[in-house]
Coordinates of C-alpha atoms in Angstrom, one line a residue:
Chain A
X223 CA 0.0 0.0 0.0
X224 CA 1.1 3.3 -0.6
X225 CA 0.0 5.4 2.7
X226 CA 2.7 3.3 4.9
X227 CA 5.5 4.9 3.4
X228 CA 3.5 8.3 3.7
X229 CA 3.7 8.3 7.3
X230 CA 6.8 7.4 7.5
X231 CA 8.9 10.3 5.4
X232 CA 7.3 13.1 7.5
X233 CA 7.8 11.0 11.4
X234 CA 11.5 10.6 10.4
X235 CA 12.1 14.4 9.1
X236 CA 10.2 14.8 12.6
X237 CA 12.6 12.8 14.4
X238 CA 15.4 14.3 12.7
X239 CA 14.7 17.7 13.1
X240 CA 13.7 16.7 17.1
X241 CA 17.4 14.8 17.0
X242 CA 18.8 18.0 15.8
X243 CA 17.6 21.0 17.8
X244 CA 17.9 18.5 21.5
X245 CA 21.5 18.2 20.3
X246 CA 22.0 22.1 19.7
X247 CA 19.9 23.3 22.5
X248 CA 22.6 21.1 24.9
X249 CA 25.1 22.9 22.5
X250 CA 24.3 26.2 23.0
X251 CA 23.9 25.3 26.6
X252 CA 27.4 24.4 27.4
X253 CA 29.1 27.0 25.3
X254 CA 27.7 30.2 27.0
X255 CA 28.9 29.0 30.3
X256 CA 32.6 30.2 29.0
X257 CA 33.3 33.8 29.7
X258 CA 35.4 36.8 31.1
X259 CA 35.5 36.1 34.8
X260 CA 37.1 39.3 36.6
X261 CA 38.0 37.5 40.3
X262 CA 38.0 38.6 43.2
X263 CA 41.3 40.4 44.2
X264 CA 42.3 40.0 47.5
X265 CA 45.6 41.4 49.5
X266 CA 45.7 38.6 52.4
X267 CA 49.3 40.4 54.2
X268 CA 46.7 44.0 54.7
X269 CA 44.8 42.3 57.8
X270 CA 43.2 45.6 59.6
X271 CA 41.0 45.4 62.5
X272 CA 37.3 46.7 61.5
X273 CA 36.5 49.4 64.0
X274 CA 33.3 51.4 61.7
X275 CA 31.3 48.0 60.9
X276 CA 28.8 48.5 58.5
X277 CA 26.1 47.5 58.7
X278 CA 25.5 48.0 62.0
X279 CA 22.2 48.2 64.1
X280 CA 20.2 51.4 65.0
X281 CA 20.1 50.5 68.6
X282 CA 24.5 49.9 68.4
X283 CA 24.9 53.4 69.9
X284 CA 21.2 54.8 71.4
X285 CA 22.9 57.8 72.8
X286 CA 24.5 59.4 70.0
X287 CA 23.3 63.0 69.8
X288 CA 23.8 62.6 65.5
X289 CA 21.0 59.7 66.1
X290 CA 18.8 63.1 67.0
X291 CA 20.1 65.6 64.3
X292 CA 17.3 65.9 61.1
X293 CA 18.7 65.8 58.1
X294 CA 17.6 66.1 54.2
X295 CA 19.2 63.6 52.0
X296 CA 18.3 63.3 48.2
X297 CA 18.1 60.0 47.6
X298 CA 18.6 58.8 43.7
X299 CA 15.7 56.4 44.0
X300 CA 13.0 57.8 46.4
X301 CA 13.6 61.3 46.0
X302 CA 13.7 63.2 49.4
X303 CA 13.5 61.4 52.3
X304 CA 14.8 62.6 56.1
X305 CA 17.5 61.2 57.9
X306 CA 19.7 61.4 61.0
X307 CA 22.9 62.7 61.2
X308 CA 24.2 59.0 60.9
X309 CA 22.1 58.6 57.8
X310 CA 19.7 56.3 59.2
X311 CA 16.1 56.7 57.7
X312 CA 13.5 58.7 60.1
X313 CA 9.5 57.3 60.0
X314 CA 6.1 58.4 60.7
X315 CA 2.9 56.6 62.0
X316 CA 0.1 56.7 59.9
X317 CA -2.0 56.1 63.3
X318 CA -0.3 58.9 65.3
X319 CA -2.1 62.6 65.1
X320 CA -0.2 66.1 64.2
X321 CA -3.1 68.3 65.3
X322 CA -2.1 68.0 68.0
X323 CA 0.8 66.4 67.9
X324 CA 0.5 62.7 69.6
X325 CA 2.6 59.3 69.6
X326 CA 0.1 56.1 69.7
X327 CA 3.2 54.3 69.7
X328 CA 3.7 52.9 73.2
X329 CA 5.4 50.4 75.5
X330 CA 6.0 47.1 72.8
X331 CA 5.6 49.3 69.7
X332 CA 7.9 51.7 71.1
X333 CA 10.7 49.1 71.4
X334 CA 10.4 48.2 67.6
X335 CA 9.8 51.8 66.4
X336 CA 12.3 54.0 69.1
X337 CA 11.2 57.6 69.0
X338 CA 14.2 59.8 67.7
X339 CA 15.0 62.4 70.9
X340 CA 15.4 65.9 71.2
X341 CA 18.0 67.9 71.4
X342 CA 20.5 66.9 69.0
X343 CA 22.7 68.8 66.5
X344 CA 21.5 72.0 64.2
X345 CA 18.9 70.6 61.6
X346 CA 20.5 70.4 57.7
X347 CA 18.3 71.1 54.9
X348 CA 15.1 70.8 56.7
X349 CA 12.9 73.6 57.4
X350 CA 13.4 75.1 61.2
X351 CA 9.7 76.3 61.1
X352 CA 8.5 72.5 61.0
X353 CA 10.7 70.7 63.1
X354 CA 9.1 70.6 66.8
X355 CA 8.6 68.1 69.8
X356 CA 6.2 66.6 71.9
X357 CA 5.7 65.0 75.8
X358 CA 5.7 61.1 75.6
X359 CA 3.1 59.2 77.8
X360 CA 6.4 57.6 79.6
X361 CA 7.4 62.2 80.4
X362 CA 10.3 61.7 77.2
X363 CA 10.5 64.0 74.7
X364 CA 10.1 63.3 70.8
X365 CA 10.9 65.5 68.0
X366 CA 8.2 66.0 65.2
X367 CA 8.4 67.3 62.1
X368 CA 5.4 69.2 60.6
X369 CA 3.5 67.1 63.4
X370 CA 4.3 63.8 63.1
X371 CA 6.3 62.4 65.9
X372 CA 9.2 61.0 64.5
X373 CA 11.2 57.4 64.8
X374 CA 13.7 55.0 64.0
X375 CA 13.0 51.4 63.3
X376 CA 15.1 48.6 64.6
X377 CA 15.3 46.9 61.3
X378 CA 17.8 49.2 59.7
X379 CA 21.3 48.0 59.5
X380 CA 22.3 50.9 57.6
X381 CA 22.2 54.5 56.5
X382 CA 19.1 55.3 54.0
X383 CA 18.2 51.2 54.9
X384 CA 14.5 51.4 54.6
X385 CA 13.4 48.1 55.9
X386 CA 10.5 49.4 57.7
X387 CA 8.7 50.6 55.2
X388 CA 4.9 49.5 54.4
X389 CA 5.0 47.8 58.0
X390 CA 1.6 47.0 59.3
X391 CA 0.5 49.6 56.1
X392 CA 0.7 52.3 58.7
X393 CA 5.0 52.8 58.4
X394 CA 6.9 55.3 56.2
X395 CA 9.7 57.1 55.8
X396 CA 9.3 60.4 56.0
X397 CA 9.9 63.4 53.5
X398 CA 11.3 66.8 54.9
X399 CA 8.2 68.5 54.2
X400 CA 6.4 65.9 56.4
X401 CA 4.6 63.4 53.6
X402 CA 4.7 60.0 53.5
X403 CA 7.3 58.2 51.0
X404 CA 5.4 55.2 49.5
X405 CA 8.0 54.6 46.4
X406 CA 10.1 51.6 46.7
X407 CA 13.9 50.9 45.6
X408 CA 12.1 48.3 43.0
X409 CA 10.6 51.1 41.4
X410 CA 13.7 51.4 39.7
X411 CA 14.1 55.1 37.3
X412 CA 16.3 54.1 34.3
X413 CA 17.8 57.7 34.5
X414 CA 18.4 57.8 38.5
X415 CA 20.8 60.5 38.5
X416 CA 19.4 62.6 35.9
X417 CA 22.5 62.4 34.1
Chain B
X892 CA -8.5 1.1 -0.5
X893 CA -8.0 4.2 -3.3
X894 CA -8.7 1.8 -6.4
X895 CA -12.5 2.2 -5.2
X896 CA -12.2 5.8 -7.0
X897 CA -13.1 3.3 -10.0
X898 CA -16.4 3.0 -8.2
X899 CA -17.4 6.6 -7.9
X900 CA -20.6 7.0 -8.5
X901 CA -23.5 9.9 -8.9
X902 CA -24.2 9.7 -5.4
X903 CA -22.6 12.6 -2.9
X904 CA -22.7 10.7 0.2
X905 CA -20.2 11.5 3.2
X906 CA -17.1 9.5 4.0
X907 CA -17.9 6.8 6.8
X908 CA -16.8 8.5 9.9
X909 CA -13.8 6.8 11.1
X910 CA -12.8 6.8 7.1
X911 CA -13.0 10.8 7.6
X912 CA -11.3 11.7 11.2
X913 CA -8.3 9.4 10.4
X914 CA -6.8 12.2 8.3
X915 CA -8.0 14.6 10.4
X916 CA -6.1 13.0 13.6
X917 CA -3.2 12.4 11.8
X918 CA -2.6 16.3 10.6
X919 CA -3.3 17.1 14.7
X920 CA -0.4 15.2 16.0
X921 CA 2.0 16.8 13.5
X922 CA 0.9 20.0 14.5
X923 CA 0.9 18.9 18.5
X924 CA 4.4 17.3 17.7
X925 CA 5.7 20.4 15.7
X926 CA 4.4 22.7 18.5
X927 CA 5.3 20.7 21.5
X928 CA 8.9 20.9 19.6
X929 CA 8.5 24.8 19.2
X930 CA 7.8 25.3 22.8
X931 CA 10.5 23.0 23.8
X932 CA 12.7 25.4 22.4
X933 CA 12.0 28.7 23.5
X934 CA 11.9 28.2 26.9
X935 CA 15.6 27.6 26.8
X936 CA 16.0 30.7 24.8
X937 CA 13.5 33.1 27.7
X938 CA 15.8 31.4 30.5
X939 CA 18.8 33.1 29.5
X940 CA 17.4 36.1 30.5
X941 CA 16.8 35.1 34.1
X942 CA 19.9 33.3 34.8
X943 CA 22.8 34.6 36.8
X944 CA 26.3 34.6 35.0
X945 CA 29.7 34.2 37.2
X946 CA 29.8 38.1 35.8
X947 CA 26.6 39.3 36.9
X948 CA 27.0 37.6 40.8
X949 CA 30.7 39.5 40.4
X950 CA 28.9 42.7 40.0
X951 CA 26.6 42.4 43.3
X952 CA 29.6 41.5 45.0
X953 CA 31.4 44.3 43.8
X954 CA 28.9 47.0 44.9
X955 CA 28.1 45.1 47.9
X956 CA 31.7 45.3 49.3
X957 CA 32.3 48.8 47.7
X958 CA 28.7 49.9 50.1
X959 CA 30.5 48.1 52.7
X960 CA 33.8 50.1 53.2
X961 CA 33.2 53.8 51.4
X962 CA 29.9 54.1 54.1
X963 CA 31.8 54.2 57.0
X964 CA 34.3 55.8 55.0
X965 CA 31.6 58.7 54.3
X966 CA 30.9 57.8 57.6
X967 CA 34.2 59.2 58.3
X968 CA 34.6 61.9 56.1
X969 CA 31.8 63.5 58.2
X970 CA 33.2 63.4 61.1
X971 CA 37.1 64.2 59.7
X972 CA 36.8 66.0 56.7
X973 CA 36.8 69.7 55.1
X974 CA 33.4 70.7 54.8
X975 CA 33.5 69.9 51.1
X976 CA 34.1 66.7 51.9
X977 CA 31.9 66.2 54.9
X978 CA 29.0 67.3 52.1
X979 CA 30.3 64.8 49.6
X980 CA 31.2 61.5 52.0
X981 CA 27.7 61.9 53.2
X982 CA 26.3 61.7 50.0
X983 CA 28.3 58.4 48.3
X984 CA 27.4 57.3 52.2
X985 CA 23.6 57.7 51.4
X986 CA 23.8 56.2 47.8
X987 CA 26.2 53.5 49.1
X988 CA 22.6 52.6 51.4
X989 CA 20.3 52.7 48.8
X990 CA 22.7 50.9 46.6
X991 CA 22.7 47.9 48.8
X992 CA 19.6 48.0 49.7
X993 CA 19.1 47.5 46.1
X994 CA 22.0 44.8 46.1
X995 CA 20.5 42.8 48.8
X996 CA 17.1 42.5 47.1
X997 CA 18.7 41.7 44.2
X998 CA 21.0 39.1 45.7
X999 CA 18.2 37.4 47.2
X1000 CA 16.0 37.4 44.0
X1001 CA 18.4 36.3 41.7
X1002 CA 19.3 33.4 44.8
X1003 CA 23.1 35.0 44.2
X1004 CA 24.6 35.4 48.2
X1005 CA 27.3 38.4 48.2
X1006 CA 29.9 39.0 51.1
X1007 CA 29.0 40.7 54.3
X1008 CA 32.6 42.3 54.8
X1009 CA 34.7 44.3 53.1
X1010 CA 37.5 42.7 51.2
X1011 CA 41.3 42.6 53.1
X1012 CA 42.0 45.4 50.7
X1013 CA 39.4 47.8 51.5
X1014 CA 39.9 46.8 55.3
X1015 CA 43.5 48.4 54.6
X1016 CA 42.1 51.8 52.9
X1017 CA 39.6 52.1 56.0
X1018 CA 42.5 51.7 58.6
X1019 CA 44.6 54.5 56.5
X1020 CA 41.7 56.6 56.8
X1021 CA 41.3 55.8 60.5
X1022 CA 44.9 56.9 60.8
X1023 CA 45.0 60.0 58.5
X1024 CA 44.2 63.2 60.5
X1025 CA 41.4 65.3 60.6
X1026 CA 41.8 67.8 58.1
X1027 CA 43.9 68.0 54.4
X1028 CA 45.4 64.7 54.9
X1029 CA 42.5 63.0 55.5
X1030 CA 40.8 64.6 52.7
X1031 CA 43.7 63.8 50.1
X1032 CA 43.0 60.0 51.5
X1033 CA 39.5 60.0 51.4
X1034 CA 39.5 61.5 48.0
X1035 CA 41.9 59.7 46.0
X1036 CA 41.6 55.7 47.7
X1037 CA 37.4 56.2 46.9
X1038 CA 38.2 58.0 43.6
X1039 CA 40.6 55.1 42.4
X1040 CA 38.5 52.4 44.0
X1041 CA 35.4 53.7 41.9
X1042 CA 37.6 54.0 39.1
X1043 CA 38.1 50.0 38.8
X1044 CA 34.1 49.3 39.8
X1045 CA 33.6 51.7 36.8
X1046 CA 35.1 49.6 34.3
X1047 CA 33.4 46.5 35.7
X1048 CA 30.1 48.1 36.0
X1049 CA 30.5 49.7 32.4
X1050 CA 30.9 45.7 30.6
X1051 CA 28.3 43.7 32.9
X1052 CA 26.2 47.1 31.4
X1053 CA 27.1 46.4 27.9
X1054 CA 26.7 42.4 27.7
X1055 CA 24.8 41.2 30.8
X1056 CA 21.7 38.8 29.4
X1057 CA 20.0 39.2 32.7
X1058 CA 17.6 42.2 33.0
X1059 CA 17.3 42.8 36.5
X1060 CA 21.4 42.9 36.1
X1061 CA 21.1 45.0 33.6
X1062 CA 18.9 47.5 35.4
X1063 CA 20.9 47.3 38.4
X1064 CA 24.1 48.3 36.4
X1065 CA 22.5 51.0 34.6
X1066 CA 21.6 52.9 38.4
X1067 CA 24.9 51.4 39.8
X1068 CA 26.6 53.4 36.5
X1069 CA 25.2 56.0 37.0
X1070 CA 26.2 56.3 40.5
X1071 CA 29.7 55.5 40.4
X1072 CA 29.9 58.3 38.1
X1073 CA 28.4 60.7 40.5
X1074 CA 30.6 59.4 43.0
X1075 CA 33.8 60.5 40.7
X1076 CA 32.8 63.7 39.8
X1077 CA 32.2 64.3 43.2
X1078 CA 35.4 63.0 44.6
X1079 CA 36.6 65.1 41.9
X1080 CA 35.3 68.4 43.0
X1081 CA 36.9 68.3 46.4
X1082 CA 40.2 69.1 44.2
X1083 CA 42.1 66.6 45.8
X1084 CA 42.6 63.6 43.4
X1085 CA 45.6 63.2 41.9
X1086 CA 45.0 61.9 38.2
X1087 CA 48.4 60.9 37.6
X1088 CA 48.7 58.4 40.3
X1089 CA 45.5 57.0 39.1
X1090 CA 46.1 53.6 36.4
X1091 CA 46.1 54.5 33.3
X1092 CA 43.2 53.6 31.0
X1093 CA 43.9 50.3 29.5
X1094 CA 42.6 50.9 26.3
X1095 CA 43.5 49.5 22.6
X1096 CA 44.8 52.2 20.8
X1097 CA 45.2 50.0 17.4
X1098 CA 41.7 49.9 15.1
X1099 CA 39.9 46.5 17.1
X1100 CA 36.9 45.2 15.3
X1101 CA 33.8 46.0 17.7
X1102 CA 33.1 42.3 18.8
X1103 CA 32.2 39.4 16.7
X1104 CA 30.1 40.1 13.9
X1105 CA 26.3 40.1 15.0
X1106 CA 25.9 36.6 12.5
X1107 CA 24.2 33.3 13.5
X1108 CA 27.3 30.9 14.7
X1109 CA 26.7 27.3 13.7
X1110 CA 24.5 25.9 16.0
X1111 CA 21.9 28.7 15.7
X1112 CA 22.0 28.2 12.0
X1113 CA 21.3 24.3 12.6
X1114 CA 18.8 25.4 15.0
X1115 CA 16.9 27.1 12.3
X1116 CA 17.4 24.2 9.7
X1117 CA 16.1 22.0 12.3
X1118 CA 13.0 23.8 12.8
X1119 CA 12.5 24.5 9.1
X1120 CA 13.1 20.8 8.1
X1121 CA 10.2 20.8 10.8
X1122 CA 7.4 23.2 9.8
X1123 CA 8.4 22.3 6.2
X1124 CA 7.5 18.7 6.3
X1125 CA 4.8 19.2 8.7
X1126 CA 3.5 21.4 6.1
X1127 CA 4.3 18.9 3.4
X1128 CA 2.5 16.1 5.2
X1129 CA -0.6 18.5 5.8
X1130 CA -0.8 19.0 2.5
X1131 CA -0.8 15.3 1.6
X1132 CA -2.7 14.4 3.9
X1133 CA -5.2 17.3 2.2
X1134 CA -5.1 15.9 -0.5
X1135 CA -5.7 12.5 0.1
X1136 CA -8.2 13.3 2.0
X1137 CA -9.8 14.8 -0.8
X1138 CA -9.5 12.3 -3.1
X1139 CA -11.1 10.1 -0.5
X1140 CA -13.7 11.7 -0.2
X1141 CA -14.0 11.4 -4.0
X1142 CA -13.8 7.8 -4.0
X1143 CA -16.6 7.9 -1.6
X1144 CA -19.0 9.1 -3.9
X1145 CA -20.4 5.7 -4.7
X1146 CA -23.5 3.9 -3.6
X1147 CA -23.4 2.8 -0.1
X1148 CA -23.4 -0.6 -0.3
X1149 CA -20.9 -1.5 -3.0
X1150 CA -17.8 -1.5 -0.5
X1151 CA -18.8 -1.9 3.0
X1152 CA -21.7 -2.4 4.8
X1153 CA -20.8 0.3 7.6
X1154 CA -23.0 2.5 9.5
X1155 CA -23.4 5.3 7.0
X1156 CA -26.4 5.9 4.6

C-alpha cells in the first residue's frame, strides 16, 4: 500500500529535526557557560581590625546625639527622604495625630519603632519652622516634624536602609516636608541620576 | 482502499466516519508534535534572560563590598573631613545605602549570596583613613583611595552594562553606573585627586573590530534548519494528507453498499 511509506517520510524528518535541535539546544547550553570572569582580588598580608562595621544596628549606639540631628538627604531612587545625622532613615505613623501632635506608639511598639529624641545637632536642609517636639506618655520628649512624631525602626542595619517601610501599612519614611514616601527601591528610574 | 475511486458513482454521500477523522487526527499530531517541539525550544531561549552569570553575581559583589567600606568611609569623612568633603562623603554614604539596599534585594532574587565584609584590601584603605588626621590629609586620602577604587568598579560596571543577558542585572548596572559616576565627579570636586597616580586607561589604541560580527554561529544556523526541516515537512504532510483526504472523499462518492456495509447511509 502506498500510505505506509506516507507516514513514515514526514515522522522521520520529525525525528530528525527533534534529533537536531535537543542536540543544539545542549550545544548552545554548554558554550555560554565560558566567559570573562574578573576574580575577586584579595591582599591577604593587609589584615586591619574593623572598627566602623557596617552594617551596624540602629540601637548599636542609642545615645549618639547625631542619632537626634534631622537631616535632608536626596536620595537617587526615592527622591527626598529625612534622615539622622548618621544617615539612618527617620519614619512616621500613619496612626499617630499632628493636630495636636500625639505618639500612639507605646510600651512594645515603642521598642520596635524608638522615637528619635530631642536635642541633637542643628537641623541640615530641613525647614526650622517645622521641626518641633512633643511629651511622651512615659514624660520623654520626641521630635516632630510638621506634626508627626518621628522614629527610627530597629530593622535598619544601615544609612538610607528602609526596611521598615509599608510595615503594618501604617510605616513610612518620612519626606522633609512631612509626607509620606510610599516609592520603593524596586521602582527602579532608568535615569536615577538625571544624568 | 484508493482503487475504489473506480467506483465513484453519482451519489454525494459523506465518508464513513472513522474513514474521515483518520486524516484529520493524523494532521493534529503533526501539529501537537511540531508545537510541542516549538515550545520545547523557547523556553531555553526566555531562561537566559533570568539566569545569573559568574559576571553578573561579580557585579553584586562588587557594589556590595564597595557599600561596605566607602559608608563608613563617608561615615568618616563626616566626622574628619573639610566641609566639602563632609557634604560629599555623606552623600556616596547615602547612595552606598540605597545601593545595597538595592544589592540585597537583588542578591536574594536572583538566589546570588554576596559578602558581608569588606575585602582585606578595602579593610586596609579604611585603617589608612582611620589613621590620617582630621583635616587635608585625611581629605587627600579620602578622595583619592574612593576616587581610584570607583575607578576599577567603573570599568566592571560599564561591561556587565554592555553584555549582561540578565535584565534585573542590567537595570541594576545601569543605576549602579550612574552612581559611580556621581561618586567620581564628586570625589573630583573636592580638588584633591591626583590623576596621575590614578592607572592609566587600558585601552586598545590600534583599530579593534567592535566584537564578533552580529551573525548566526553554527549551532543557531542548525537550530533554524532543524526547525524548518520541521514546519516544512509538517507542512508537506498536511498538505498530503489534504489531499488524500480529498481524493477520498471522492472515492466515496459511490452507492453505499458497494464497498462496506458500515453505518453510514
Amino acid at each position: 500500500m502506498i500510505r505506509i511509506p506516507r507516514t513514515v517520510v514526514p515522522a522521520a524528518v520529525c525525528l530528525t529535526a527533534l534529533a537536531l535541535l535537543t542536540a543544539c539546544t545542549a550545544g548552545a547550553a554548554t558554550t555560554s557557560a565560558g566567559g570573562y570572569g574578573a576574580g575577586m582580588q584579595q591582599m591577604p598580608g593587609m589584615q586591619a581590625p574593623m572598627t566602623l562595621a557596617m552594617p551596624q544596628p540602629i540601637t548599636a549606639n542609642p545615645n549618639d546625639p547625631m542619632k537626634s540631628q534631622l537631616r535632608g538627604a536626596k536620595t537617587f531612587d526615592l527622591g527626598l527622604m529625612l534622615v539622622d545625622g548618621t544617615g539612618y532613615t527617620i519614619y512616621r505613623y500613619d496612626r499617630d495625630s499632628t493636630n495636636p501632635s500625639r505618639s500612639n506608639c507605646n510600651d512594645a511598639c515603642a521598642a520596635k519603632w524608638i522615637p528619635v529624641k530631642t536635642g541633637g545637632p542643628a537641623p541640615i536642609d530641613v525647614d526650622q519652622s517645622l521641626i518641633g517636639q512633643i511629651t511622651r506618655d512615659d514624660g520623654t520628649q520626641q521630635a516632630t516634624l510638621a506634626g508627626w512624631p518621628l522614629y527610627h525602626f530597629v530593622g535598619d542595619s544601615e544609612p538610607a536602609d528602609t526596611s521598615g517601610q509599608g510595615a503594618d501599612q501604617a510605616w513610612y519614611p518620612i519626606a522633609p516636608d512631612g509626607k509620606k514616601i510610599t516609592l520603593t527601591q524596586d521602582q527602579w528610574r532608568e535615569n536615577a541620576f538625571g544624568l | 482502499m484508493l482503487s475504489a475511486s473506480e467506483f465513484a458513482g453519482p451519489e454525494l454521500l459523506p465518508p464513513p466516519p472513522l474513514e474521515r477523522s483518520r486524516p484529520l487526527v493524523r494532521i493534529l499530531f503533526v501539529l501537537v508534535a511540531v508545537l510541542t517541539l516549538l515550545a520545547s525550544v523557547s523556553p531555553a531561549s526566555i531562561a537566559q534572560t533570568n539566569a545569573v552569570s559568574p559576571e553578573d553575581a561579580v557585579l553584586l559583589t562588587k557594589v556590595r563590598q564597595a557599600g561596605l567600606w566607602e559608608m563608613p568611609s563617608g561615615m568618616m569623612a563626616m566626622q574628619k573631613g573639610s566641609p566639602k568633603v563632609q557634604a560629599v562623603g555623606f552623600a556616596i554614604m547615602m547612595d552606598h545605602g540605597r545601593l545595597d539596599v538595592a544589592t540585597r534585594a537583588l542578591s536574594q532574587k536572583l538566589n546570588s549570596p554576596v559578602p558581608d565584609q569588606p575585602s582585606d584590601e578595602q579593610r586596609g584603605w579604611l585603617l589608612e583613613e582611620m589613621n590620617a588626621p582630621p583635616g587635608p590629609s585625611f581629605d587627600s586620602v579620602f578622595a583619592n583611595r574612593l576616587r581610584a577604587a570607583h575607578g576599577q568598579v567603573f570599568a566592571i560596571l560599564a561591561q556587565l552594562r554592555a553584555g549582561t543577558r540578565n535584565d534585573d542585572v542590567r537595570a541594576f548596572a545601569t543605576v549602579g553606573n550612574q552612581a559611580v559616576m556621581r561618586h567620581m565627579t564628586m570625589l573630583e570636586s573636592t580638588g584633591m585627586v591626583d590623576y596621575t597616580a590614578l592607572p592609566a586607561p587600558a585601552v586598545s589604541t590600534t583599530a579593534a573590530p567592535v566584537g564578533q560580527p552580529l551573525g548566526l554561529d553554527s549551532s543557531q544556523i542548525a537550530v533554524v534548519a532543524a526547525l524548518f526541516l520541521l514546519v516544512g515537512g509538517g507542512l508537506f504532510y498536511v498538505l498530503r494528507q489534504i489531499k488524500g483526504n480529498r481524493s477520498r472523499a471522492r472515492a466515496t462518492r459511490r452507492p453505499a453498499g458497494v464497498r462496506t456495509g458500515g453505518s453510514h447511509g
